[in-house]
Amino acid sequence: MKQQLLIPCLLAAGAFMASCNKHIYVPNTVNAPLLKEKYEFKGSVSPTNYQAAFAIANKVAIMANGQYVYRFDLDNDNDSNDNDLFVDKHTRGGVFEGAVGFFQPLDLKKRMVFDTYVGFGSGRFKTLDAAYNGDGSTGNVNDYLLKTRFSKFFVQPSIGFVHPVFEAAFSSRVSVLNFYGLSLGNKVFEDDSNRRDNFSKIGDKTRAFIEPAFTFRVGYKYVKFQMQFLFSLPVDDDTYSGYDVNEYFQPVAVGMGASINIAHWYDDFRKKDR
């Protein structure tokens, strides 16, 4: 079992270290609210992700998630150097999704919580071929665009610890995507017809991803700092004409932001400590 888990992680690490990858899918932050009671609200905000969850009844909740990726080129070098080990700096786009779920405290003090959500969404991403030069010397930017749209279904179980000061959660999201509307500018992979064909293969079938995430929140009561480490592991390892389709999917994401929680259990927690 350990070997089976290790292989996909090593594959993801290899993709993570590869340079010049063009990403047309960036996994959004996993929304792991760990709600405890009816009418509880939890939301989070980061530079690229916006999330909310609300308990409409005891043990039943709804959530909404939004993502918009826009990366600023801080070095402002105006050249075609895309050798970033972490992300494709030209990727733009995002996703919007909604879900309904079930939550259940696991102990009498309600510090351990399990929840699971099922949801749907849609999104789009675009990026630029490495041959594009930001100083305009390469011509029309549209000739270098890679674009795609997708629909998404996901199932997301989580388990975690919830306290007024600290929260930690492990989530194992399974995302199933259908890519469509794929397009390439005239000069994308201009001298490599095999790679152009490889890109079109992305939409040939449904793509599934296993996306484990570790979420941490630190603060006090209603407002906390949030950090998440997320891995996105494609279930299939397709290769066409020597090119790996999975190079178009970002394998790792790190998110940081603020979490807001409105709930009555904070008052009950204070009373129990007296």
PDB file of C-alpha atoms in Angstrom:
ATOM      1  CA  MET A   1       0.000   0.000   0.000  1.00  0.00           C
ATOM      2  CA  LYS A   2       2.816   2.422   0.886  1.00  0.00           C
ATOM      3  CA  GLN A   3       4.475   1.725  -2.454  1.00  0.00           C
ATOM      4  CA  GLN A   4       1.204   2.344  -4.286  1.00  0.00           C
ATOM      5  CA  LEU A   5       0.846   5.728  -2.598  1.00  0.00           C
ATOM      6  CA  LEU A   6       4.491   6.618  -3.134  1.00  0.00           C
ATOM      7  CA  ILE A   7       4.455   6.163  -6.913  1.00  0.00           C
ATOM      8  CA  PRO A   8       1.779   8.826  -7.651  1.00  0.00           C
ATOM      9  CA  CYS A   9       3.476  11.246  -5.262  1.00  0.00           C
ATOM     10  CA  LEU A  10       6.806  10.777  -7.031  1.00  0.00           C
ATOM     11  CA  LEU A  11       5.115  11.306 -10.391  1.00  0.00           C
ATOM     12  CA  ALA A  12       3.557  14.504  -9.088  1.00  0.00           C
ATOM     13  CA  ALA A  13       6.909  15.666  -7.771  1.00  0.00           C
ATOM     14  CA  GLY A  14       8.469  15.015 -11.160  1.00  0.00           C
ATOM     15  CA  ALA A  15       5.818  17.091 -12.875  1.00  0.00           C
ATOM     16  CA  PHE A  16       6.205  19.746 -10.207  1.00  0.00           C
ATOM     17  CA  MET A  17       9.914  20.117 -10.946  1.00  0.00           C
ATOM     18  CA  ALA A  18       9.460  20.194 -14.715  1.00  0.00           C
ATOM     19  CA  SER A  19       9.990  23.571 -16.317  1.00  0.00           C
ATOM     20  CA  CYS A  20       8.083  25.258 -19.115  1.00  0.00           C
ATOM     21  CA  ASN A  21       4.843  23.409 -18.431  1.00  0.00           C
ATOM     22  CA  LYS A  22       1.737  25.223 -19.643  1.00  0.00           C
ATOM     23  CA  HIS A  23      -1.058  24.791 -17.117  1.00  0.00           C
ATOM     24  CA  ILE A  24      -4.690  24.855 -18.247  1.00  0.00           C
ATOM     25  CA  TYR A  25      -5.959  23.418 -14.951  1.00  0.00           C
ATOM     26  CA  VAL A  26      -5.057  24.813 -11.521  1.00  0.00           C
ATOM     27  CA  PRO A  27      -6.804  23.044  -8.596  1.00  0.00           C
ATOM     28  CA  ASN A  28      -8.820  25.408  -6.435  1.00  0.00           C
ATOM     29  CA  THR A  29      -8.492  25.465  -2.656  1.00  0.00           C
ATOM     30  CA  VAL A  30     -10.423  22.676  -0.925  1.00  0.00           C
ATOM     31  CA  ASN A  31     -13.227  24.165   1.175  1.00  0.00           C
ATOM     32  CA  ALA A  32     -13.086  22.159   4.431  1.00  0.00           C
ATOM     33  CA  PRO A  33     -15.443  24.063   6.775  1.00  0.00           C
ATOM     34  CA  LEU A  34     -15.832  21.440   9.544  1.00  0.00           C
ATOM     35  CA  LEU A  35     -19.160  22.905  10.675  1.00  0.00           C
ATOM     36  CA  LYS A  36     -20.668  21.748  13.979  1.00  0.00           C
ATOM     37  CA  GLU A  37     -24.187  23.160  14.303  1.00  0.00           C
ATOM     38  CA  LYS A  38     -27.252  24.541  12.544  1.00  0.00           C
ATOM     39  CA  TYR A  39     -26.900  28.088  11.145  1.00  0.00           C
ATOM     40  CA  GLU A  40     -23.118  28.086  11.506  1.00  0.00           C
ATOM     41  CA  PHE A  41     -21.263  30.035   8.804  1.00  0.00           C
ATOM     42  CA  LYS A  42     -17.652  29.744   7.737  1.00  0.00           C
ATOM     43  CA  GLY A  43     -15.971  31.622   4.910  1.00  0.00           C
ATOM     44  CA  SER A  44     -12.444  32.198   3.671  1.00  0.00           C
ATOM     45  CA  VAL A  45     -10.719  34.701   1.427  1.00  0.00           C
ATOM     46  CA  SER A  46      -7.322  34.485  -0.260  1.00  0.00           C
ATOM     47  CA  PRO A  47      -5.771  36.250  -3.271  1.00  0.00           C
ATOM     48  CA  THR A  48      -7.153  33.606  -5.661  1.00  0.00           C
ATOM     49  CA  ASN A  49      -9.940  31.752  -3.813  1.00  0.00           C
ATOM     50  CA  TYR A  50     -13.220  32.799  -2.158  1.00  0.00           C
ATOM     51  CA  GLN A  51     -15.274  30.254  -0.229  1.00  0.00           C
ATOM     52  CA  ALA A  52     -18.326  29.993   2.026  1.00  0.00           C
ATOM     53  CA  ALA A  53     -20.279  27.256   3.804  1.00  0.00           C
ATOM     54  CA  PHE A  54     -23.521  27.463   5.791  1.00  0.00           C
ATOM     55  CA  ALA A  55     -25.335  24.846   7.860  1.00  0.00           C
ATOM     56  CA  ILE A  56     -28.991  24.991   6.805  1.00  0.00           C
ATOM     57  CA  ALA A  57     -29.930  22.277   9.319  1.00  0.00           C
ATOM     58  CA  ASN A  58     -28.333  20.017  11.876  1.00  0.00           C
ATOM     59  CA  LYS A  59     -25.838  17.906   9.922  1.00  0.00           C
ATOM     60  CA  VAL A  60     -26.723  19.428   6.514  1.00  0.00           C
ATOM     61  CA  ALA A  61     -24.817  22.278   4.844  1.00  0.00           C
ATOM     62  CA  ILE A  62     -24.311  24.020   1.518  1.00  0.00           C
ATOM     63  CA  MET A  63     -21.170  25.611   0.121  1.00  0.00           C
ATOM     64  CA  ALA A  64     -20.069  27.886  -2.705  1.00  0.00           C
ATOM     65  CA  ASN A  65     -16.523  28.274  -4.004  1.00  0.00           C
ATOM     66  CA  GLY A  66     -14.944  30.704  -6.428  1.00  0.00           C
ATOM     67  CA  GLN A  67     -11.452  30.886  -7.881  1.00  0.00           C
ATOM     68  CA  TYR A  68      -9.694  33.368 -10.108  1.00  0.00           C
ATOM     69  CA  VAL A  69      -6.022  32.917 -10.921  1.00  0.00           C
ATOM     70  CA  TYR A  70      -4.104  35.960 -12.090  1.00  0.00           C
ATOM     71  CA  ARG A  71      -0.369  35.916 -11.539  1.00  0.00           C
ATOM     72  CA  PHE A  72       1.640  39.102 -11.540  1.00  0.00           C
ATOM     73  CA  ASP A  73       5.026  39.014 -13.219  1.00  0.00           C
ATOM     74  CA  LEU A  74       6.960  40.617 -10.376  1.00  0.00           C
ATOM     75  CA  ASP A  75      10.347  40.388 -12.095  1.00  0.00           C
ATOM     76  CA  ASN A  76       8.976  42.302 -15.109  1.00  0.00           C
ATOM     77  CA  ASP A  77      11.668  40.828 -17.318  1.00  0.00           C
ATOM     78  CA  ASN A  78       9.621  40.967 -20.554  1.00  0.00           C
ATOM     79  CA  ASP A  79      11.262  37.835 -21.905  1.00  0.00           C
ATOM     80  CA  SER A  80      10.109  34.321 -22.578  1.00  0.00           C
ATOM     81  CA  ASN A  81      11.803  32.762 -19.534  1.00  0.00           C
ATOM     82  CA  ASP A  82       9.149  30.440 -18.119  1.00  0.00           C
ATOM     83  CA  ASN A  83      11.511  28.313 -16.020  1.00  0.00           C
ATOM     84  CA  ASP A  84       9.435  28.618 -12.852  1.00  0.00           C
ATOM     85  CA  LEU A  85       9.625  25.393 -10.849  1.00  0.00           C
ATOM     86  CA  PHE A  86       6.273  25.996  -9.181  1.00  0.00           C
ATOM     87  CA  VAL A  87       3.669  27.551 -11.467  1.00  0.00           C
ATOM     88  CA  ASP A  88       2.970  28.728 -14.985  1.00  0.00           C
ATOM     89  CA  LYS A  89       3.146  32.500 -14.561  1.00  0.00           C
ATOM     90  CA  HIS A  90       0.929  33.104 -17.610  1.00  0.00           C
ATOM     91  CA  THR A  91      -2.061  31.071 -16.409  1.00  0.00           C
ATOM     92  CA  ARG A  92      -5.335  32.995 -16.052  1.00  0.00           C
ATOM     93  CA  GLY A  93      -8.815  31.770 -15.213  1.00  0.00           C
ATOM     94  CA  GLY A  94     -10.713  29.914 -12.533  1.00  0.00           C
ATOM     95  CA  VAL A  95     -13.808  27.993 -11.504  1.00  0.00           C
ATOM     96  CA  PHE A  96     -17.130  28.494  -9.737  1.00  0.00           C
ATOM     97  CA  GLU A  97     -18.794  25.595  -7.935  1.00  0.00           C
ATOM     98  CA  GLY A  98     -21.545  24.746  -5.472  1.00  0.00           C
ATOM     99  CA  ALA A  99     -22.076  21.746  -3.207  1.00  0.00           C
ATOM    100  CA  VAL A 100     -24.300  20.184  -0.585  1.00  0.00           C
ATOM    101  CA  GLY A 101     -22.987  18.099   2.265  1.00  0.00           C
ATOM    102  CA  PHE A 102     -23.294  16.289   5.562  1.00  0.00           C
ATOM    103  CA  PHE A 103     -21.351  17.000   8.765  1.00  0.00           C
ATOM    104  CA  GLN A 104     -21.084  15.096  12.040  1.00  0.00           C
ATOM    105  CA  PRO A 105     -19.152  15.850  15.264  1.00  0.00           C
ATOM    106  CA  LEU A 106     -17.407  12.660  16.381  1.00  0.00           C
ATOM    107  CA  ASP A 107     -17.012  13.176  20.143  1.00  0.00           C
ATOM    108  CA  LEU A 108     -18.975  14.629  23.044  1.00  0.00           C
ATOM    109  CA  LYS A 109     -16.932  17.844  23.099  1.00  0.00           C
ATOM    110  CA  LYS A 110     -17.418  18.219  19.324  1.00  0.00           C
ATOM    111  CA  ARG A 111     -13.742  18.837  18.711  1.00  0.00           C
ATOM    112  CA  MET A 112     -13.385  16.146  16.045  1.00  0.00           C
ATOM    113  CA  VAL A 113     -15.621  16.633  13.010  1.00  0.00           C
ATOM    114  CA  PHE A 114     -16.264  14.639   9.847  1.00  0.00           C
ATOM    115  CA  ASP A 115     -17.917  16.114   6.776  1.00  0.00           C
ATOM    116  CA  THR A 116     -18.416  15.208   3.156  1.00  0.00           C
ATOM    117  CA  TYR A 117     -19.663  17.299   0.222  1.00  0.00           C
ATOM    118  CA  VAL A 118     -20.796  16.550  -3.310  1.00  0.00           C
ATOM    119  CA  GLY A 119     -20.734  19.362  -5.843  1.00  0.00           C
ATOM    120  CA  PHE A 120     -20.645  20.601  -9.419  1.00  0.00           C
ATOM    121  CA  GLY A 121     -18.860  23.476 -11.097  1.00  0.00           C
ATOM    122  CA  SER A 122     -17.555  24.951 -14.323  1.00  0.00           C
ATOM    123  CA  GLY A 123     -14.524  26.972 -15.268  1.00  0.00           C
ATOM    124  CA  ARG A 124     -11.989  28.003 -17.845  1.00  0.00           C
ATOM    125  CA  PHE A 125      -8.262  28.669 -18.070  1.00  0.00           C
ATOM    126  CA  LYS A 126      -5.862  30.110 -20.590  1.00  0.00           C
ATOM    127  CA  THR A 127      -2.110  30.492 -20.811  1.00  0.00           C
ATOM    128  CA  LEU A 128       0.608  31.484 -23.281  1.00  0.00           C
ATOM    129  CA  ASP A 129       3.087  29.468 -25.267  1.00  0.00           C
ATOM    130  CA  ALA A 130       6.711  29.797 -24.123  1.00  0.00           C
ATOM    131  CA  ALA A 131       7.579  31.386 -27.489  1.00  0.00           C
ATOM    132  CA  TYR A 132       5.580  34.520 -26.632  1.00  0.00           C
ATOM    133  CA  ASN A 133       7.631  37.561 -25.633  1.00  0.00           C
ATOM    134  CA  GLY A 134       5.954  40.199 -23.486  1.00  0.00           C
ATOM    135  CA  ASP A 135       7.750  43.099 -25.164  1.00  0.00           C
ATOM    136  CA  GLY A 136       5.560  42.701 -28.245  1.00  0.00           C
ATOM    137  CA  SER A 137       8.329  41.544 -30.562  1.00  0.00           C
ATOM    138  CA  THR A 138       6.572  38.230 -31.223  1.00  0.00           C
ATOM    139  CA  GLY A 139       3.363  39.802 -32.502  1.00  0.00           C
ATOM    140  CA  ASN A 140      -0.290  39.301 -31.589  1.00  0.00           C
ATOM    141  CA  VAL A 141      -0.774  37.684 -28.176  1.00  0.00           C
ATOM    142  CA  ASN A 142      -3.821  35.743 -29.416  1.00  0.00           C
ATOM    143  CA  ASP A 143      -1.572  33.731 -31.725  1.00  0.00           C
ATOM    144  CA  TYR A 144       0.131  32.241 -28.641  1.00  0.00           C
ATOM    145  CA  LEU A 145      -2.930  31.456 -26.499  1.00  0.00           C
ATOM    146  CA  LEU A 146      -3.853  28.013 -25.171  1.00  0.00           C
ATOM    147  CA  LYS A 147      -7.473  27.963 -23.934  1.00  0.00           C
ATOM    148  CA  THR A 148      -9.880  25.452 -22.489  1.00  0.00           C
ATOM    149  CA  ARG A 149     -13.173  25.192 -20.624  1.00  0.00           C
ATOM    150  CA  PHE A 150     -14.382  22.419 -18.345  1.00  0.00           C
ATOM    151  CA  SER A 151     -17.229  21.112 -16.225  1.00  0.00           C
ATOM    152  CA  LYS A 152     -16.485  19.544 -12.860  1.00  0.00           C
ATOM    153  CA  PHE A 153     -18.008  17.044 -10.438  1.00  0.00           C
ATOM    154  CA  PHE A 154     -16.394  16.385  -7.069  1.00  0.00           C
ATOM    155  CA  VAL A 155     -16.772  14.337  -3.891  1.00  0.00           C
ATOM    156  CA  GLN A 156     -14.927  15.646  -0.861  1.00  0.00           C
ATOM    157  CA  PRO A 157     -14.714  13.902   2.538  1.00  0.00           C
ATOM    158  CA  SER A 158     -12.784  15.630   5.343  1.00  0.00           C
ATOM    159  CA  ILE A 159     -11.924  14.942   8.960  1.00  0.00           C
ATOM    160  CA  GLY A 160     -10.427  17.417  11.377  1.00  0.00           C
ATOM    161  CA  PHE A 161      -9.943  18.993  14.777  1.00  0.00           C
ATOM    162  CA  VAL A 162     -11.781  22.230  15.636  1.00  0.00           C
ATOM    163  CA  HIS A 163     -10.916  24.538  18.548  1.00  0.00           C
ATOM    164  CA  PRO A 164     -11.405  28.304  19.084  1.00  0.00           C
ATOM    165  CA  VAL A 165      -7.648  28.813  18.623  1.00  0.00           C
ATOM    166  CA  PHE A 166      -6.558  26.105  16.191  1.00  0.00           C
ATOM    167  CA  GLU A 167      -8.083  23.939  13.461  1.00  0.00           C
ATOM    168  CA  ALA A 168      -6.567  21.207  11.313  1.00  0.00           C
ATOM    169  CA  ALA A 169      -8.209  19.148   8.583  1.00  0.00           C
ATOM    170  CA  PHE A 170      -7.311  16.436   6.107  1.00  0.00           C
ATOM    171  CA  SER A 171      -9.421  16.255   2.950  1.00  0.00           C
ATOM    172  CA  SER A 172      -9.383  13.795   0.081  1.00  0.00           C
ATOM    173  CA  ARG A 173     -11.212  15.383  -2.831  1.00  0.00           C
ATOM    174  CA  VAL A 174     -11.904  13.403  -5.987  1.00  0.00           C
ATOM    175  CA  SER A 175     -12.520  15.729  -8.946  1.00  0.00           C
ATOM    176  CA  VAL A 176     -13.861  14.542 -12.298  1.00  0.00           C
ATOM    177  CA  LEU A 177     -13.417  17.033 -15.159  1.00  0.00           C
ATOM    178  CA  ASN A 178     -14.683  17.140 -18.721  1.00  0.00           C
ATOM    179  CA  PHE A 179     -12.604  19.510 -20.843  1.00  0.00           C
ATOM    180  CA  TYR A 180     -14.126  21.111 -23.922  1.00  0.00           C
ATOM    181  CA  GLY A 181     -13.666  24.159 -26.127  1.00  0.00           C
ATOM    182  CA  LEU A 182      -9.910  23.591 -26.384  1.00  0.00           C
ATOM    183  CA  SER A 183      -8.147  25.960 -28.757  1.00  0.00           C
ATOM    184  CA  LEU A 184      -4.619  26.870 -29.774  1.00  0.00           C
ATOM    185  CA  GLY A 185      -3.351  30.055 -31.369  1.00  0.00           C
ATOM    186  CA  ASN A 186      -1.751  29.784 -34.790  1.00  0.00           C
ATOM    187  CA  LYS A 187       1.788  29.983 -33.409  1.00  0.00           C
ATOM    188  CA  VAL A 188       1.415  27.706 -30.372  1.00  0.00           C
ATOM    189  CA  PHE A 189       3.833  24.770 -30.775  1.00  0.00           C
ATOM    190  CA  GLU A 190       4.238  26.061 -34.324  1.00  0.00           C
ATOM    191  CA  ASP A 191       7.070  23.682 -35.221  1.00  0.00           C
ATOM    192  CA  ASP A 192       5.704  20.661 -33.367  1.00  0.00           C
ATOM    193  CA  SER A 193       2.531  19.194 -34.866  1.00  0.00           C
ATOM    194  CA  ASN A 194       2.690  16.197 -32.517  1.00  0.00           C
ATOM    195  CA  ARG A 195       2.445  18.444 -29.504  1.00  0.00           C
ATOM    196  CA  ARG A 196      -0.498  20.315 -31.009  1.00  0.00           C
ATOM    197  CA  ASP A 197      -2.253  16.971 -31.453  1.00  0.00           C
ATOM    198  CA  ASN A 198      -1.310  16.022 -27.901  1.00  0.00           C
ATOM    199  CA  PHE A 199      -3.070  19.113 -26.530  1.00  0.00           C
ATOM    200  CA  SER A 200      -6.293  18.210 -28.335  1.00  0.00           C
ATOM    201  CA  LYS A 201      -6.281  14.792 -26.618  1.00  0.00           C
ATOM    202  CA  ILE A 202      -7.098  16.447 -23.283  1.00  0.00           C
ATOM    203  CA  GLY A 203     -10.754  16.665 -24.247  1.00  0.00           C
ATOM    204  CA  ASP A 204     -11.015  13.119 -25.613  1.00  0.00           C
ATOM    205  CA  LYS A 205     -12.197  11.636 -22.309  1.00  0.00           C
ATOM    206  CA  THR A 206     -13.168  12.425 -18.728  1.00  0.00           C
ATOM    207  CA  ARG A 207     -10.205  13.273 -16.487  1.00  0.00           C
ATOM    208  CA  ALA A 208     -10.172  12.269 -12.813  1.00  0.00           C
ATOM    209  CA  PHE A 209      -7.905  13.735 -10.127  1.00  0.00           C
ATOM    210  CA  ILE A 210      -7.213  12.637  -6.559  1.00  0.00           C
ATOM    211  CA  GLU A 211      -6.614  15.845  -4.598  1.00  0.00           C
ATOM    212  CA  PRO A 212      -5.535  15.388  -0.956  1.00  0.00           C
ATOM    213  CA  ALA A 213      -5.268  18.590   1.067  1.00  0.00           C
ATOM    214  CA  PHE A 214      -3.987  19.615   4.498  1.00  0.00           C
ATOM    215  CA  THR A 215      -5.654  22.715   5.971  1.00  0.00           C
ATOM    216  CA  PHE A 216      -4.558  24.652   9.072  1.00  0.00           C
ATOM    217  CA  ARG A 217      -6.208  27.625  10.784  1.00  0.00           C
ATOM    218  CA  VAL A 218      -4.734  29.643  13.653  1.00  0.00           C
ATOM    219  CA  GLY A 219      -6.274  32.640  15.405  1.00  0.00           C
ATOM    220  CA  TYR A 220      -8.979  33.204  17.969  1.00  0.00           C
ATOM    221  CA  LYS A 221     -12.654  32.422  17.640  1.00  0.00           C
ATOM    222  CA  TYR A 222     -14.192  34.261  14.711  1.00  0.00           C
ATOM    223  CA  VAL A 223     -11.098  35.138  12.642  1.00  0.00           C
ATOM    224  CA  LYS A 224      -8.142  32.894  11.836  1.00  0.00           C
ATOM    225  CA  PHE A 225      -5.198  32.763   9.471  1.00  0.00           C
ATOM    226  CA  GLN A 226      -5.597  29.858   7.033  1.00  0.00           C
ATOM    227  CA  MET A 227      -2.984  27.864   5.126  1.00  0.00           C
ATOM    228  CA  GLN A 228      -3.503  24.872   2.854  1.00  0.00           C
ATOM    229  CA  PHE A 229      -1.232  22.435   1.031  1.00  0.00           C
ATOM    230  CA  LEU A 230      -2.969  20.733  -1.892  1.00  0.00           C
ATOM    231  CA  PHE A 231      -1.794  18.025  -4.283  1.00  0.00           C
ATOM    232  CA  SER A 232      -3.540  17.165  -7.545  1.00  0.00           C
ATOM    233  CA  LEU A 233      -2.743  13.676  -8.846  1.00  0.00           C
ATOM    234  CA  PRO A 234      -4.200  12.632 -12.226  1.00  0.00           C
ATOM    235  CA  VAL A 235      -5.594   9.111 -12.164  1.00  0.00           C
ATOM    236  CA  ASP A 236      -4.519   8.442 -15.769  1.00  0.00           C
ATOM    237  CA  ASP A 237      -0.998   8.752 -17.109  1.00  0.00           C
ATOM    238  CA  ASP A 238      -1.675   9.303 -20.798  1.00  0.00           C
ATOM    239  CA  THR A 239       1.142   9.828 -23.272  1.00  0.00           C
ATOM    240  CA  TYR A 240       0.601  10.659 -26.938  1.00  0.00           C
ATOM    241  CA  SER A 241       3.448  10.975 -29.451  1.00  0.00           C
ATOM    242  CA  GLY A 242       5.930  11.076 -26.583  1.00  0.00           C
ATOM    243  CA  TYR A 243       4.175  13.934 -24.739  1.00  0.00           C
ATOM    244  CA  ASP A 244       2.516  13.537 -21.346  1.00  0.00           C
ATOM    245  CA  VAL A 245      -0.980  15.051 -21.252  1.00  0.00           C
ATOM    246  CA  ASN A 246      -0.633  15.568 -17.487  1.00  0.00           C
ATOM    247  CA  GLU A 247       1.962  18.300 -18.024  1.00  0.00           C
ATOM    248  CA  TYR A 248      -0.972  20.674 -18.589  1.00  0.00           C
ATOM    249  CA  PHE A 249      -2.290  20.179 -15.030  1.00  0.00           C
ATOM    250  CA  GLN A 250      -0.694  21.987 -12.067  1.00  0.00           C
ATOM    251  CA  PRO A 251       0.250  19.284  -9.514  1.00  0.00           C
ATOM    252  CA  VAL A 252       0.740  21.335  -6.335  1.00  0.00           C
ATOM    253  CA  ALA A 253      -0.928  24.410  -4.848  1.00  0.00           C
ATOM    254  CA  VAL A 254      -0.314  26.352  -1.639  1.00  0.00           C
ATOM    255  CA  GLY A 255      -2.948  28.790  -0.402  1.00  0.00           C
ATOM    256  CA  MET A 256      -2.922  31.370   2.380  1.00  0.00           C
ATOM    257  CA  GLY A 257      -5.696  33.682   3.518  1.00  0.00           C
ATOM    258  CA  ALA A 258      -8.182  34.547   6.259  1.00  0.00           C
ATOM    259  CA  SER A 259     -11.017  32.430   7.638  1.00  0.00           C
ATOM    260  CA  ILE A 260     -14.184  33.831   9.255  1.00  0.00           C
ATOM    261  CA  ASN A 261     -16.435  31.684  11.457  1.00  0.00           C
ATOM    262  CA  ILE A 262     -19.802  32.732  12.942  1.00  0.00           C
ATOM    263  CA  ALA A 263     -21.237  30.186  15.381  1.00  0.00           C
ATOM    264  CA  HIS A 264     -22.953  29.859  18.763  1.00  0.00           C
ATOM    265  CA  TRP A 265     -20.705  27.048  19.933  1.00  0.00           C
ATOM    266  CA  TYR A 266     -17.986  29.573  20.793  1.00  0.00           C
ATOM    267  CA  ASP A 267     -20.234  30.922  23.579  1.00  0.00           C
ATOM    268  CA  ASP A 268     -20.969  27.404  24.797  1.00  0.00           C
ATOM    269  CA  PHE A 269     -17.245  26.618  24.791  1.00  0.00           C
ATOM    270  CA  ARG A 270     -16.551  29.611  27.062  1.00  0.00           C
ATOM    271  CA  LYS A 271     -19.281  28.546  29.510  1.00  0.00           C
ATOM    272  CA  LYS A 272     -17.890  25.019  29.758  1.00  0.00           C
ATOM    273  CA  ASP A 273     -14.426  26.356  30.579  1.00  0.00           C
ATOM    274  CA  ARG A 274     -15.683  28.404  33.538  1.00  0.00           C
TER     275      ARG A 274
END
